[in-house]
GROMACS .gro file of C-alpha atoms in nm:
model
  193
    1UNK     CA    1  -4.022  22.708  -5.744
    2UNK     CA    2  -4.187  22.369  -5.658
    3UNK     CA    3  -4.510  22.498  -5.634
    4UNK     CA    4  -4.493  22.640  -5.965
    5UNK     CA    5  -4.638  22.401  -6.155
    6UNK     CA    6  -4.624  22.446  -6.547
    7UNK     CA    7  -4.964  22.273  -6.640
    8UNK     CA    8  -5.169  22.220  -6.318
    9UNK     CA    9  -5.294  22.384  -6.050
   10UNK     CA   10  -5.341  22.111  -5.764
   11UNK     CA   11  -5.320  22.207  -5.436
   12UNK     CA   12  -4.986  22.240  -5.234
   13UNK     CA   13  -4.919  21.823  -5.191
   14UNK     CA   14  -4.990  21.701  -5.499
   15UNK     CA   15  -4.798  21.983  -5.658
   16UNK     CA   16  -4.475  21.846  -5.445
   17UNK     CA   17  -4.560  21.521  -5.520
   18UNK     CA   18  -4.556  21.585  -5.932
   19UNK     CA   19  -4.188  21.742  -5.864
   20UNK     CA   20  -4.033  21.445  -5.710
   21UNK     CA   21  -4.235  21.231  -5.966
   22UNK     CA   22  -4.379  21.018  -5.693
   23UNK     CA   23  -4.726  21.147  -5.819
   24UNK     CA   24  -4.650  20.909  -6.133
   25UNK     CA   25  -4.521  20.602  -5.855
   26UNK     CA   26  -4.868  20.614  -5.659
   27UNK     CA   27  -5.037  20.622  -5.998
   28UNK     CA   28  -4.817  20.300  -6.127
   29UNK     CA   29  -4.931  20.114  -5.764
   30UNK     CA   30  -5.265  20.255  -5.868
   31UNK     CA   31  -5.270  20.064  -6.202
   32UNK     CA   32  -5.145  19.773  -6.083
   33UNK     CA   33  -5.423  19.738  -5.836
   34UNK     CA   34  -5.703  19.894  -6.051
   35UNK     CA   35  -5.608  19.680  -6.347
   36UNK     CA   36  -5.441  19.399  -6.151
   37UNK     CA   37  -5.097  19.395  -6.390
   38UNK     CA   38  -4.727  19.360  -6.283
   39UNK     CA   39  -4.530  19.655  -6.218
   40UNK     CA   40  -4.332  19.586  -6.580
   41UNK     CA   41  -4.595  19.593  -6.786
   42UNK     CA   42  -4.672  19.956  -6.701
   43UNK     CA   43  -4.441  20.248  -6.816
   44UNK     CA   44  -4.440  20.561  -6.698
   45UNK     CA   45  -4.365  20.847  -6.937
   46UNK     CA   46  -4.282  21.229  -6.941
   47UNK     CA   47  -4.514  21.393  -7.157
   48UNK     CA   48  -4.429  21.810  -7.106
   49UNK     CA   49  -4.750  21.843  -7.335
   50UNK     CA   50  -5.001  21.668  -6.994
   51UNK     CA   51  -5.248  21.583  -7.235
   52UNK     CA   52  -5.216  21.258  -7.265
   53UNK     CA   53  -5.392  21.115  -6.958
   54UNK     CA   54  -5.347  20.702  -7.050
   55UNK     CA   55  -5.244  20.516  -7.293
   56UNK     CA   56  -5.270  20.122  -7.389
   57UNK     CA   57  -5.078  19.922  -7.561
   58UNK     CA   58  -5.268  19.579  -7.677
   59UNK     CA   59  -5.137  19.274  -7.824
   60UNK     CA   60  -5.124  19.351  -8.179
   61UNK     CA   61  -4.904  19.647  -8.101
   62UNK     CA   62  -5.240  19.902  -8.150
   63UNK     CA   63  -5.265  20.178  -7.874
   64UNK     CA   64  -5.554  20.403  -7.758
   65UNK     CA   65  -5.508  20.687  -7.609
   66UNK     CA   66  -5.700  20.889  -7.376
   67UNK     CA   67  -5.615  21.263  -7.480
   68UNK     CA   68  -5.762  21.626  -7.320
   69UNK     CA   69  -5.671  21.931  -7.221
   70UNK     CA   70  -5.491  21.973  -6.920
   71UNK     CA   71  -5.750  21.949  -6.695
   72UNK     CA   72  -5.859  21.681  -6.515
   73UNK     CA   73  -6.236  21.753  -6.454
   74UNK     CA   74  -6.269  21.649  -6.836
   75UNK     CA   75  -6.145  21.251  -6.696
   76UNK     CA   76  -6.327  21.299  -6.347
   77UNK     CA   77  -6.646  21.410  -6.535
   78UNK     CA   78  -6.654  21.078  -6.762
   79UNK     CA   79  -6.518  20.835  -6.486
   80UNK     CA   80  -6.864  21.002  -6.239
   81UNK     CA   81  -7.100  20.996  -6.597
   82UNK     CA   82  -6.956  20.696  -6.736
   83UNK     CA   83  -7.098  20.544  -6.966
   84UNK     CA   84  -7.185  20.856  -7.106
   85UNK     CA   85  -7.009  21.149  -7.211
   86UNK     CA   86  -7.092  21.513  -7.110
   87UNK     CA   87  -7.110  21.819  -7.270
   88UNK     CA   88  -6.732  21.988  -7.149
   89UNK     CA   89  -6.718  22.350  -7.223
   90UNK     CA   90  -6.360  22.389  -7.085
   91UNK     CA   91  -6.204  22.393  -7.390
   92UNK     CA   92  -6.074  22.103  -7.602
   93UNK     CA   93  -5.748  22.056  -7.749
   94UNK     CA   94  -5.627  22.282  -8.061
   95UNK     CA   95  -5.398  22.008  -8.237
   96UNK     CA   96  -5.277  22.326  -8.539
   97UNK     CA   97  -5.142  22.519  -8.200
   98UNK     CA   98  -4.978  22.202  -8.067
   99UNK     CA   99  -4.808  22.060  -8.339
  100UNK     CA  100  -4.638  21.789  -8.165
  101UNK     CA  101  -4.626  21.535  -7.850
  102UNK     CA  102  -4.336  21.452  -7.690
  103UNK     CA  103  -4.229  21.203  -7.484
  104UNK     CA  104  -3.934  21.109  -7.216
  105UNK     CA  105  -3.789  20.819  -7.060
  106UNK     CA  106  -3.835  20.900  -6.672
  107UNK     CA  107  -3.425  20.931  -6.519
  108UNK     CA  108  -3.479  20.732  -6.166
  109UNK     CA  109  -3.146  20.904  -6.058
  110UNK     CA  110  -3.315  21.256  -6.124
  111UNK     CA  111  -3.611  21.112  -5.939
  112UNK     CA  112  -3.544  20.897  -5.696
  113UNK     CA  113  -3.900  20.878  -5.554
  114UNK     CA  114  -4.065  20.690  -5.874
  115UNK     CA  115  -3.779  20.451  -5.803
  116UNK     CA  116  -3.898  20.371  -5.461
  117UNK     CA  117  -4.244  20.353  -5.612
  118UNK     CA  118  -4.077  20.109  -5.829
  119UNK     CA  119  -3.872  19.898  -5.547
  120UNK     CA  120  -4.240  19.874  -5.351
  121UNK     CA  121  -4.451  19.734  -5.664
  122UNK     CA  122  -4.222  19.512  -5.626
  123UNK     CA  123  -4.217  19.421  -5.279
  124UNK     CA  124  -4.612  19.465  -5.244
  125UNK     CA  125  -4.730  19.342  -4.886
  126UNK     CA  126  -4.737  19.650  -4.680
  127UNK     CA  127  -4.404  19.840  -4.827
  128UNK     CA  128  -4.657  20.020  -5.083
  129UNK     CA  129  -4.815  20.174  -4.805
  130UNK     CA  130  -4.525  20.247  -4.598
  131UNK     CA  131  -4.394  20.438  -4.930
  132UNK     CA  132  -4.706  20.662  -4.914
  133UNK     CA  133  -4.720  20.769  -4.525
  134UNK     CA  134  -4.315  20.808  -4.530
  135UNK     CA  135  -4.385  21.036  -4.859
  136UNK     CA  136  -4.680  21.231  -4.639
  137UNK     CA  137  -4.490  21.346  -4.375
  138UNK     CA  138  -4.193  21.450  -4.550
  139UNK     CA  139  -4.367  21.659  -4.810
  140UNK     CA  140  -4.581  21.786  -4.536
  141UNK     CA  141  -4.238  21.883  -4.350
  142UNK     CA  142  -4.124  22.063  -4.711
  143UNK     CA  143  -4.427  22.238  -4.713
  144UNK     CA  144  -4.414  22.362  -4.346
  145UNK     CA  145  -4.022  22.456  -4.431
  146UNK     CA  146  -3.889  22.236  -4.185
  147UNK     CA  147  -3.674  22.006  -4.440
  148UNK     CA  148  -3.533  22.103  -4.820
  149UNK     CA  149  -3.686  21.986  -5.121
  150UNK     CA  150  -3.378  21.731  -5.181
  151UNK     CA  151  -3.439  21.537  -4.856
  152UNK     CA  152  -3.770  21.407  -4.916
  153UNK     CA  153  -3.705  21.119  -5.136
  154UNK     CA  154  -3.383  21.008  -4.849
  155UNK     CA  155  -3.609  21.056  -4.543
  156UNK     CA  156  -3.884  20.808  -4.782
  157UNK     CA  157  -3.578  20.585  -4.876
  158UNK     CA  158  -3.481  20.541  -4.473
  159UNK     CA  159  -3.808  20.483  -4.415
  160UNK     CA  160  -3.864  20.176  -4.628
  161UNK     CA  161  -3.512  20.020  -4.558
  162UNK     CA  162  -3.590  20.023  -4.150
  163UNK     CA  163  -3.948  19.860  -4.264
  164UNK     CA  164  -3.993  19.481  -4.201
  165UNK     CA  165  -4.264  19.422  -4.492
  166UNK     CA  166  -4.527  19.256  -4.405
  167UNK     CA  167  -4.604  19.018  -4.720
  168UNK     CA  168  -4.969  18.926  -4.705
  169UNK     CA  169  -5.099  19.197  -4.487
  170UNK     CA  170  -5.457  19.245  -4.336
  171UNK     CA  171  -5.644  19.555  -4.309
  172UNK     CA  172  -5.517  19.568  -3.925
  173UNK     CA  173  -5.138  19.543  -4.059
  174UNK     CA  174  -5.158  19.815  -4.321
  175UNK     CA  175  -5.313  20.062  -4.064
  176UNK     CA  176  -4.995  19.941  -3.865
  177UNK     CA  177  -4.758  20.021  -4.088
  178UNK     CA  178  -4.897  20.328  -4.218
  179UNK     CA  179  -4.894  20.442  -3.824
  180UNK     CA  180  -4.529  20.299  -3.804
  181UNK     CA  181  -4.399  20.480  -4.110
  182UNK     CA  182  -4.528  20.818  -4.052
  183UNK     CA  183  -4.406  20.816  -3.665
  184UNK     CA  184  -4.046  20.674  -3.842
  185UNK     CA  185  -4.027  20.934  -4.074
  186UNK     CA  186  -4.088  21.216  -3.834
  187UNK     CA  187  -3.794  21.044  -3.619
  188UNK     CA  188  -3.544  21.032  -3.937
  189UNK     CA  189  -3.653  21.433  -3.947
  190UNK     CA  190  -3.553  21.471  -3.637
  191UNK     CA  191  -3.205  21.315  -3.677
  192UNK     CA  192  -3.172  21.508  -4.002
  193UNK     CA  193  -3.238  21.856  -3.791
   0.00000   0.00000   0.00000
């Protein structure tokens, strides 16, 4: 059932990843780094619809909108042409068959990874990468059948807590951690089994 995306076909990770929602916690660290904001002044939203790739809210209240069919070689293609815009002959949005867009409030007890994502754009240093390797290794696990689908965000969560962040980390330190996290998680798998 996880792998049955509605709206996307991804590959087998980033399939798992859109479940638990942590897909929409490496894209808030994304944003924050990319666009160098604070972790609350970017929301994350449920949008069933998917076509609604960004949105930005300015000052005076305004918002644009980046909207296109569930795809995302229509937001690759611009990002590699950019500043010019392609000819895309994937189809384009039919807003008479739509009719609406709707969107949710994320539940962080229903998803408990995007609230890690959340605790560790908070923390920064190296808990943000620590988040990701932890998150590697037990979807990887999920995917091999070795843990359930329900484990994956506690293994993540064990991982983190038994992390000492590192606050202004090097390159050297993140490689560190990232080694440290993944070999942690595989021991909290083993204790779990």
């Amino acid at each position: 059932m996880v792998l049955k995306h509605p709206r996307w076909k991804m590959g087998k990770k980033i399939t798992v990843d859109s479940a638990t929602l942590m897909n929409k916690g490496l894209e808030l660290l994304e944003a924050m780094f990319l666009f160098n904001l604070p972790f609350e002044m970017i929301k994350v939203l449920i949008h069933p619809e998917a076509l609604i790739h960004s949105m930005i809210e300015f000052e005076d209240g305004s918002i644009k909108a980046q909207l296109s069919v569930t795809d995302m070689r229509i937001p690759i293609q611009y990002a590699l042409a950019y500043p010019e815009r392609l000819v895309n002959r994937d189809g384009k949005i039919d807003f008479y068959k739509l009719g609406r867009l709707n969107f949710e409030k994320p539940d962080l007890i229903k998803f408990p990874c995007l609230k890690l994502a959340y605790q560790v754009a908070q923390d920064l240093g190296t808990a943000p990468c620590v988040l990701n390797a932890a998150n590697e290794v037990a979807v990887n696990e999920f995917l091999m059948q070795r843990i359930k689908f329900v484990q994956i965000p506690k293994i993540i969560e064990r991982v983190i807590r038994g992390h000492a962040n590192k606050c202004d980390p090097c390159l050297d330190d993140i490689r560190q951690a990232d080694i440290w996290a993944k070999n942690e998680a595989s021991r909290v798998i083993e204790r779990l089994n």
